[in-house]
PDB file of C-alpha atoms and ligand atoms in Angstrom:
ATOM      1  CA  MET H1162     -66.927  47.830 -86.132  1.00  0.00           C
ATOM      2  CA  LYS H1163     -65.246  47.611 -82.804  1.00  0.00           C
ATOM      3  CA  GLN H1164     -65.891  43.938 -82.382  1.00  0.00           C
ATOM      4  CA  THR H1165     -64.394  43.081 -85.742  1.00  0.00           C
ATOM      5  CA  ALA H1166     -61.265  44.947 -84.872  1.00  0.00           C
ATOM      6  CA  TYR H1167     -61.121  43.048 -81.635  1.00  0.00           C
ATOM      7  CA  MET H1168     -61.646  39.721 -83.373  1.00  0.00           C
ATOM      8  CA  LYS H1169     -58.885  40.536 -85.829  1.00  0.00           C
ATOM      9  CA  LYS H1170     -56.563  41.236 -82.981  1.00  0.00           C
ATOM     10  CA  VAL H1171     -57.113  38.169 -80.843  1.00  0.00           C
ATOM     11  CA  GLY H1172     -58.395  35.784 -83.513  1.00  0.00           C
ATOM     12  CA  PRO H1173     -55.149  34.088 -84.485  1.00  0.00           C
ATOM     13  CA  LEU H1174     -54.043  33.870 -80.885  1.00  0.00           C
ATOM     14  CA  SER H1175     -57.189  32.140 -79.701  1.00  0.00           C
ATOM     15  CA  ILE H1176     -56.924  29.689 -82.581  1.00  0.00           C
ATOM     16  CA  VAL H1177     -53.429  28.795 -81.445  1.00  0.00           C
ATOM     17  CA  GLY H1178     -54.762  28.459 -77.926  1.00  0.00           C
ATOM     18  CA  ALA H1179     -57.593  26.207 -79.023  1.00  0.00           C
ATOM     19  CA  VAL H1180     -55.248  23.978 -80.979  1.00  0.00           C
ATOM     20  CA  LEU H1181     -52.949  23.649 -77.999  1.00  0.00           C
ATOM     21  CA  MET H1182     -55.808  22.634 -75.778  1.00  0.00           C
ATOM     22  CA  VAL H1183     -57.289  19.930 -77.969  1.00  0.00           C
ATOM     23  CA  GLY H1184     -56.264  16.402 -77.110  1.00  0.00           C
ATOM     24  CA  VAL H1185     -53.289  17.221 -74.964  1.00  0.00           C
ATOM     25  CA  PRO H1186     -53.204  17.481 -71.187  1.00  0.00           C
ATOM     26  CA  SER H1187     -53.563  20.986 -69.847  1.00  0.00           C
ATOM     27  CA  PRO H1188     -50.327  22.808 -69.093  1.00  0.00           C
ATOM     28  CA  ALA H1189     -51.346  22.945 -65.443  1.00  0.00           C
ATOM     29  CA  ALA H1190     -51.570  19.170 -65.244  1.00  0.00           C
ATOM     30  CA  GLU H1191     -48.202  18.796 -66.952  1.00  0.00           C
ATOM     31  CA  ASP H1192     -46.747  21.256 -64.477  1.00  0.00           C
ATOM     32  CA  LEU H1193     -48.068  19.344 -61.532  1.00  0.00           C
ATOM     33  CA  VAL H1194     -46.712  16.083 -62.852  1.00  0.00           C
ATOM     34  CA  SER H1195     -43.262  17.575 -63.509  1.00  0.00           C
ATOM     35  CA  ARG H1196     -43.258  19.155 -60.082  1.00  0.00           C
ATOM     36  CA  ARG H1197     -44.117  15.994 -58.209  1.00  0.00           C
ATOM     37  CA  GLN H1198     -41.665  13.973 -60.266  1.00  0.00           C
ATOM     38  CA  ALA H1199     -38.963  16.545 -59.477  1.00  0.00           C
ATOM     39  CA  ASP H1200     -39.819  16.242 -55.778  1.00  0.00           C
ATOM     40  CA  MET H1201     -39.539  12.462 -55.986  1.00  0.00           C
ATOM     41  CA  LYS H1202     -36.156  12.767 -57.669  1.00  0.00           C
ATOM     42  CA  ALA H1203     -34.952  15.169 -54.990  1.00  0.00           C
ATOM     43  CA  MET H1204     -36.057  12.697 -52.322  1.00  0.00           C
ATOM     44  CA  ALA H1205     -34.175   9.923 -54.110  1.00  0.00           C
ATOM     45  CA  VAL H1206     -30.979  12.014 -54.074  1.00  0.00           C
ATOM     46  CA  ALA H1207     -31.494  12.791 -50.378  1.00  0.00           C
ATOM     47  CA  ALA H1208     -32.083   9.124 -49.522  1.00  0.00           C
ATOM     48  CA  LYS H1209     -28.893   8.224 -51.352  1.00  0.00           C
ATOM     49  CA  THR H1210     -26.964  10.810 -49.348  1.00  0.00           C
ATOM     50  CA  ILE H1211     -28.195   9.341 -46.074  1.00  0.00           C
ATOM     51  CA  SER H1212     -27.632   5.790 -47.235  1.00  0.00           C
ATOM     52  CA  GLY H1213     -24.018   6.618 -48.086  1.00  0.00           C
ATOM     53  CA  MET H1214     -23.376   7.934 -44.589  1.00  0.00           C
ATOM     54  CA  PHE H1215     -24.749   4.778 -42.958  1.00  0.00           C
ATOM     55  CA  LYS H1216     -22.604   2.651 -45.275  1.00  0.00           C
ATOM     56  CA  ASP H1217     -19.493   4.629 -44.368  1.00  0.00           C
ATOM     57  CA  PRO H1218     -20.057   6.462 -41.086  1.00  0.00           C
ATOM     58  CA  THR H1219     -16.724   8.291 -41.444  1.00  0.00           C
ATOM     59  CA  THR H1220     -18.447  10.374 -44.139  1.00  0.00           C
ATOM     60  CA  TYR H1221     -21.201  11.437 -41.718  1.00  0.00           C
ATOM     61  CA  LYS H1222     -21.790  15.169 -41.585  1.00  0.00           C
ATOM     62  CA  ALA H1223     -24.665  16.168 -39.369  1.00  0.00           C
ATOM     63  CA  SER H1224     -25.507  19.242 -41.453  1.00  0.00           C
ATOM     64  CA  GLU H1225     -25.701  17.269 -44.707  1.00  0.00           C
ATOM     65  CA  PHE H1226     -27.589  14.451 -43.076  1.00  0.00           C
ATOM     66  CA  LYS H1227     -30.079  16.932 -41.654  1.00  0.00           C
ATOM     67  CA  TRP H1228     -30.403  18.734 -44.967  1.00  0.00           C
ATOM     68  CA  ALA H1229     -31.190  15.437 -46.692  1.00  0.00           C
ATOM     69  CA  ALA H1230     -33.734  14.512 -44.004  1.00  0.00           C
ATOM     70  CA  ASP H1231     -35.360  17.928 -44.358  1.00  0.00           C
ATOM     71  CA  THR H1232     -35.494  17.543 -48.143  1.00  0.00           C
ATOM     72  CA  ILE H1233     -37.681  14.483 -47.611  1.00  0.00           C
ATOM     73  CA  ARG H1234     -39.617  16.001 -44.713  1.00  0.00           C
ATOM     74  CA  ASP H1235     -40.581  19.026 -46.821  1.00  0.00           C
ATOM     75  CA  ARG H1236     -41.761  16.899 -49.759  1.00  0.00           C
ATOM     76  CA  SER H1237     -43.721  14.245 -47.866  1.00  0.00           C
ATOM     77  CA  GLY H1238     -46.873  14.300 -45.740  1.00  0.00           C
ATOM     78  CA  GLY H1239     -49.492  16.792 -46.865  1.00  0.00           C
ATOM     79  CA  VAL H1240     -47.258  18.256 -49.579  1.00  0.00           C
ATOM     80  CA  LEU H1241     -46.912  14.881 -51.252  1.00  0.00           C
ATOM     81  CA  SER H1242     -50.607  14.081 -50.832  1.00  0.00           C
ATOM     82  CA  ALA H1243     -51.653  17.409 -52.342  1.00  0.00           C
ATOM     83  CA  HIS H1244     -49.567  16.676 -55.433  1.00  0.00           C
ATOM     84  CA  PHE H1245     -51.765  13.671 -56.087  1.00  0.00           C
ATOM     85  CA  ALA H1246     -55.067  15.160 -54.990  1.00  0.00           C
ATOM     86  CA  SER H1247     -56.743  15.106 -58.365  1.00  0.00           C
ATOM     87  CA  GLU H1248     -56.440  13.018 -61.450  1.00  0.00           C
ATOM     88  CA  ALA H1249     -53.639  14.576 -63.429  1.00  0.00           C
ATOM     89  CA  ASP H1250     -54.333  13.440 -66.945  1.00  0.00           C
ATOM     90  CA  SER H1251     -50.860  13.274 -68.278  1.00  0.00           C
ATOM     91  CA  ARG H1252     -49.159  10.636 -70.320  1.00  0.00           C
ATOM     92  CA  GLN H1253     -45.951  11.510 -68.563  1.00  0.00           C
ATOM     93  CA  SER H1254     -47.322  10.367 -65.250  1.00  0.00           C
ATOM     94  CA  LYS H1255     -46.747   6.937 -63.782  1.00  0.00           C
ATOM     95  CA  ALA H1256     -49.211   7.465 -60.960  1.00  0.00           C
ATOM     96  CA  ARG H1257     -52.010   4.913 -60.772  1.00  0.00           C
ATOM     97  CA  PRO H1258     -55.599   6.177 -60.838  1.00  0.00           C
ATOM     98  CA  SER H1259     -56.220   4.009 -57.739  1.00  0.00           C
ATOM     99  CA  ILE H1260     -54.619   6.760 -55.619  1.00  0.00           C
ATOM    100  CA  LEU H1261     -57.947   8.560 -55.664  1.00  0.00           C
ATOM    101  CA  GLU H1262     -59.890   5.469 -54.624  1.00  0.00           C
ATOM    102  CA  GLU H1263     -57.463   4.517 -51.865  1.00  0.00           C
ATOM    103  CA  ARG H1264     -56.843   7.986 -50.600  1.00  0.00           C
ATOM    104  CA  ASP H1265     -56.411   6.985 -46.932  1.00  0.00           C
ATOM    105  CA  ARG H1266     -53.793   4.390 -47.629  1.00  0.00           C
ATOM    106  CA  PHE H1267     -51.849   6.759 -49.883  1.00  0.00           C
ATOM    107  CA  ASP H1268     -52.002   9.601 -47.371  1.00  0.00           C
ATOM    108  CA  ARG H1269     -50.913   7.313 -44.553  1.00  0.00           C
ATOM    109  CA  LEU H1270     -47.813   6.291 -46.490  1.00  0.00           C
ATOM    110  CA  ALA H1271     -47.060   9.945 -47.275  1.00  0.00           C
ATOM    111  CA  ASN H1272     -47.384  10.776 -43.570  1.00  0.00           C
ATOM    112  CA  ASP H1273     -45.254   7.811 -42.489  1.00  0.00           C
ATOM    113  CA  LEU H1274     -42.568   9.095 -44.805  1.00  0.00           C
ATOM    114  CA  ARG H1275     -42.706  12.451 -43.103  1.00  0.00           C
ATOM    115  CA  ASP H1276     -42.541  10.897 -39.608  1.00  0.00           C
ATOM    116  CA  TYR H1277     -39.380   9.002 -40.532  1.00  0.00           C
ATOM    117  CA  ALA H1278     -37.817  12.126 -42.046  1.00  0.00           C
ATOM    118  CA  VAL H1279     -38.602  14.093 -38.873  1.00  0.00           C
ATOM    119  CA  ALA H1280     -36.974  11.335 -36.782  1.00  0.00           C
ATOM    120  CA  LEU H1281     -33.860  11.470 -38.974  1.00  0.00           C
ATOM    121  CA  ASP H1282     -33.713  15.233 -38.690  1.00  0.00           C
ATOM    122  CA  ALA H1283     -33.873  14.892 -34.889  1.00  0.00           C
ATOM    123  CA  ALA H1284     -31.079  12.315 -34.917  1.00  0.00           C
ATOM    124  CA  ALA H1285     -28.798  14.675 -36.860  1.00  0.00           C
ATOM    125  CA  GLU H1286     -29.692  17.501 -34.507  1.00  0.00           C
ATOM    126  CA  LYS H1287     -28.800  15.349 -31.513  1.00  0.00           C
ATOM    127  CA  ASN H1288     -25.522  14.135 -32.995  1.00  0.00           C
ATOM    128  CA  PRO H1289     -23.608  17.093 -34.429  1.00  0.00           C
ATOM    129  CA  GLY H1290     -20.193  15.409 -34.270  1.00  0.00           C
ATOM    130  CA  GLN H1291     -19.407  11.894 -35.390  1.00  0.00           C
ATOM    131  CA  MET H1292     -22.056   9.302 -36.017  1.00  0.00           C
ATOM    132  CA  PRO H1293     -22.447   7.455 -32.732  1.00  0.00           C
ATOM    133  CA  ALA H1294     -23.103   3.710 -32.523  1.00  0.00           C
ATOM    134  CA  SER H1295     -26.541   4.542 -31.173  1.00  0.00           C
ATOM    135  CA  MET H1296     -27.560   5.800 -34.619  1.00  0.00           C
ATOM    136  CA  ARG H1297     -26.654   2.461 -36.192  1.00  0.00           C
ATOM    137  CA  MET H1298     -28.672  -0.689 -36.258  1.00  0.00           C
ATOM    138  CA  LYS H1299     -27.360  -3.401 -34.008  1.00  0.00           C
ATOM    139  CA  PRO H1300     -26.192  -6.554 -35.746  1.00  0.00           C
ATOM    140  CA  GLY H1301     -29.133  -8.860 -36.285  1.00  0.00           C
ATOM    141  CA  GLU H1302     -31.657  -6.141 -35.635  1.00  0.00           C
ATOM    142  CA  MET H1303     -34.830  -6.869 -37.492  1.00  0.00           C
ATOM    143  CA  MET H1304     -34.641  -5.473 -40.997  1.00  0.00           C
ATOM    144  CA  GLY H1305     -37.948  -4.961 -42.634  1.00  0.00           C
ATOM    145  CA  GLY H1306     -41.243  -6.455 -41.620  1.00  0.00           C
ATOM    146  CA  GLY H1307     -40.789  -7.547 -38.045  1.00  0.00           C
ATOM    147  CA  PRO H1308     -43.428  -7.049 -35.441  1.00  0.00           C
ATOM    148  CA  LEU H1309     -43.780  -3.368 -36.330  1.00  0.00           C
ATOM    149  CA  GLY H1310     -44.215  -3.732 -40.047  1.00  0.00           C
ATOM    150  CA  THR H1311     -43.569  -0.588 -42.031  1.00  0.00           C
ATOM    151  CA  HIS H1312     -45.923   1.563 -40.062  1.00  0.00           C
ATOM    152  CA  VAL H1313     -44.701   2.835 -36.730  1.00  0.00           C
ATOM    153  CA  ARG H1314     -47.588   3.573 -34.464  1.00  0.00           C
ATOM    154  CA  ASN H1315     -46.240   6.329 -32.281  1.00  0.00           C
ATOM    155  CA  GLU H1316     -43.523   8.867 -31.864  1.00  0.00           C
ATOM    156  CA  GLN H1317     -42.051   7.190 -28.799  1.00  0.00           C
ATOM    157  CA  GLU H1318     -41.503   3.982 -30.688  1.00  0.00           C
ATOM    158  CA  LEU H1319     -39.902   5.963 -33.456  1.00  0.00           C
ATOM    159  CA  SER H1320     -37.545   8.065 -31.347  1.00  0.00           C
ATOM    160  CA  ALA H1321     -36.450   4.962 -29.409  1.00  0.00           C
ATOM    161  CA  MET H1322     -35.159   3.155 -32.475  1.00  0.00           C
ATOM    162  CA  PRO H1323     -31.752   3.795 -34.048  1.00  0.00           C
ATOM    163  CA  ALA H1324     -31.847   6.305 -36.904  1.00  0.00           C
ATOM    164  CA  GLU H1325     -30.628   3.642 -39.304  1.00  0.00           C
ATOM    165  CA  HIS H1326     -33.646   1.531 -38.495  1.00  0.00           C
ATOM    166  CA  ALA H1327     -35.971   4.476 -39.102  1.00  0.00           C
ATOM    167  CA  PHE H1328     -34.157   5.003 -42.393  1.00  0.00           C
ATOM    168  CA  HIS H1329     -34.797   1.422 -43.497  1.00  0.00           C
ATOM    169  CA  LEU H1330     -38.453   1.742 -42.614  1.00  0.00           C
ATOM    170  CA  MET H1331     -38.483   4.941 -44.643  1.00  0.00           C
ATOM    171  CA  LEU H1332     -37.088   3.174 -47.699  1.00  0.00           C
ATOM    172  CA  GLN H1333     -39.721   0.480 -47.270  1.00  0.00           C
ATOM    173  CA  THR H1334     -42.346   3.206 -47.289  1.00  0.00           C
ATOM    174  CA  CYS H1335     -41.032   4.436 -50.659  1.00  0.00           C
ATOM    175  CA  THR H1336     -41.107   0.867 -51.984  1.00  0.00           C
ATOM    176  CA  THR H1337     -44.534   0.057 -50.579  1.00  0.00           C
ATOM    177  CA  CYS H1338     -46.100   3.144 -52.109  1.00  0.00           C
ATOM    178  CA  HIS H1339     -44.442   2.571 -55.469  1.00  0.00           C
ATOM    179  CA  ALA H1340     -45.502  -1.084 -55.580  1.00  0.00           C
ATOM    180  CA  LYS H1341     -49.087  -0.093 -54.933  1.00  0.00           C
ATOM    181  CA  PHE H1342     -49.499   3.289 -56.596  1.00  0.00           C
ATOM    182  CA  ARG H1343     -46.896   3.634 -59.314  1.00  0.00           C
ATOM    183  CA  MET H1344     -47.000   1.933 -62.689  1.00  0.00           C
ATOM    184  CA  GLU H1345     -44.089  -0.206 -63.846  1.00  0.00           C
TER     185      GLU H1345
HETATM  186  C1  HEC Y1669     -47.246   7.904 -50.852  1.00  0.00           C
HETATM  187  C2  HEC Y1669     -46.669   7.356 -52.037  1.00  0.00           C
HETATM  188  C3  HEC Y1669     -45.220   7.534 -52.362  1.00  0.00           C
HETATM  189  C4  HEC Y1669     -44.160   7.569 -51.496  1.00  0.00           C
HETATM  190  C5  HEC Y1669     -44.175   7.414 -49.978  1.00  0.00           C
HETATM  191  C6  HEC Y1669     -42.972   7.757 -52.290  1.00  0.00           C
HETATM  192  N1  HEC Y1669     -43.300   7.835 -53.615  1.00  0.00           N
HETATM  193 FE1  HEC Y1669     -42.011   8.072 -55.158  1.00  0.00          FE
HETATM  194  N2  HEC Y1669     -43.569   8.065 -56.483  1.00  0.00           N
HETATM  195  C7  HEC Y1669     -44.891   7.907 -56.145  1.00  0.00           C
HETATM  196  C8  HEC Y1669     -45.710   7.997 -57.341  1.00  0.00           C
HETATM  197  C9  HEC Y1669     -47.224   7.858 -57.404  1.00  0.00           C
HETATM  198  C10 HEC Y1669     -44.824   8.225 -58.420  1.00  0.00           C
HETATM  199  C11 HEC Y1669     -45.209   8.466 -59.897  1.00  0.00           C
HETATM  200  C12 HEC Y1669     -45.428   9.982 -60.067  1.00  0.00           C
HETATM  201  C13 HEC Y1669     -45.804  10.392 -61.468  1.00  0.00           C
HETATM  202  O1  HEC Y1669     -45.174   9.905 -62.445  1.00  0.00           O
HETATM  203  O2  HEC Y1669     -46.718  11.215 -61.619  1.00  0.00           O
HETATM  204  C14 HEC Y1669     -43.481   8.262 -57.831  1.00  0.00           C
HETATM  205  C15 HEC Y1669     -42.307   8.451 -58.563  1.00  0.00           C
HETATM  206  C16 HEC Y1669     -41.025   8.405 -58.038  1.00  0.00           C
HETATM  207  C17 HEC Y1669     -39.808   8.545 -58.811  1.00  0.00           C
HETATM  208  C18 HEC Y1669     -39.734   8.748 -60.339  1.00  0.00           C
HETATM  209  C19 HEC Y1669     -39.826  10.252 -60.616  1.00  0.00           C
HETATM  210  C20 HEC Y1669     -39.798  10.549 -62.112  1.00  0.00           C
HETATM  211  O3  HEC Y1669     -38.973  11.382 -62.529  1.00  0.00           O
HETATM  212  O4  HEC Y1669     -40.611   9.992 -62.867  1.00  0.00           O
HETATM  213  C21 HEC Y1669     -38.752   8.466 -57.936  1.00  0.00           C
HETATM  214  C22 HEC Y1669     -37.267   8.551 -58.262  1.00  0.00           C
HETATM  215  C23 HEC Y1669     -39.301   8.284 -56.605  1.00  0.00           C
HETATM  216  N3  HEC Y1669     -40.686   8.246 -56.712  1.00  0.00           N
HETATM  217  C24 HEC Y1669     -38.554   8.186 -55.445  1.00  0.00           C
HETATM  218  C25 HEC Y1669     -39.105   8.068 -54.168  1.00  0.00           C
HETATM  219  C26 HEC Y1669     -38.320   7.947 -52.947  1.00  0.00           C
HETATM  220  C27 HEC Y1669     -36.789   7.891 -52.883  1.00  0.00           C
HETATM  221  C28 HEC Y1669     -39.205   7.859 -51.924  1.00  0.00           C
HETATM  222  C29 HEC Y1669     -38.930   7.712 -50.455  1.00  0.00           C
HETATM  223  C30 HEC Y1669     -37.959   8.562 -49.844  1.00  0.00           C
HETATM  224  C31 HEC Y1669     -40.540   7.911 -52.507  1.00  0.00           C
HETATM  225  N4  HEC Y1669     -40.435   8.051 -53.848  1.00  0.00           N
HETATM  226  C32 HEC Y1669     -41.700   7.843 -51.767  1.00  0.00           C
HETATM  227  C33 HEC Y1669     -45.395   7.687 -54.888  1.00  0.00           C
HETATM  228  C34 HEC Y1669     -44.660   7.689 -53.705  1.00  0.00           C
END
């Protein structure tokens, strides 16, 4: 019979498939988790690059600074949010289930991150040569908290502040989101 022949052909394969699908997260979920973790790692490398240039401005290279800012820009905002849009049931993941319940807060942090990255990109664009003093924070300038908190309300406010300040607010955004939405 035709059907028997068919069963013989695919039988063993579907058994393997069934075994793979029992009790383990779907490959798609694993993929998503690896992808978003890879994005996070890439952002960490980019943040380190920028941090190094603020620590030693003689190492500033506008093109590298911009590339690092763009690495974060392209992995934040809606891209980041979409990576956490559904519950990815994976033991590999350190994401808290509360992301789904506090969607707005999570998305706002993802968007803040993007705003800061865009501001840093603009700073690099504007300063192709050496890093000017205007990109640095002035001594005693409020680090962290301050009247603005982590969230900058508008673009004007953001473009008026030194890039280094925007960078510190960016790092606080990473920390804030991790404290709230990532497991230890
Ligand atoms: C809107 C929330 C949010 C923001 C903003 C955010 N992260 Fe994350 N990050 C997460 C979550 C959630 C995880 C856990 C992901 C998982 O394991 O599925 C994570 C994981 C990580 C990891 C571990 C990746 C791994 O391999 O397990 C690193 C590194 C990281 N983030 C760096 C950063 C850096 C650097 C920034 C800022 C430039 C940042 N993150 C901004 C939510 C955020």
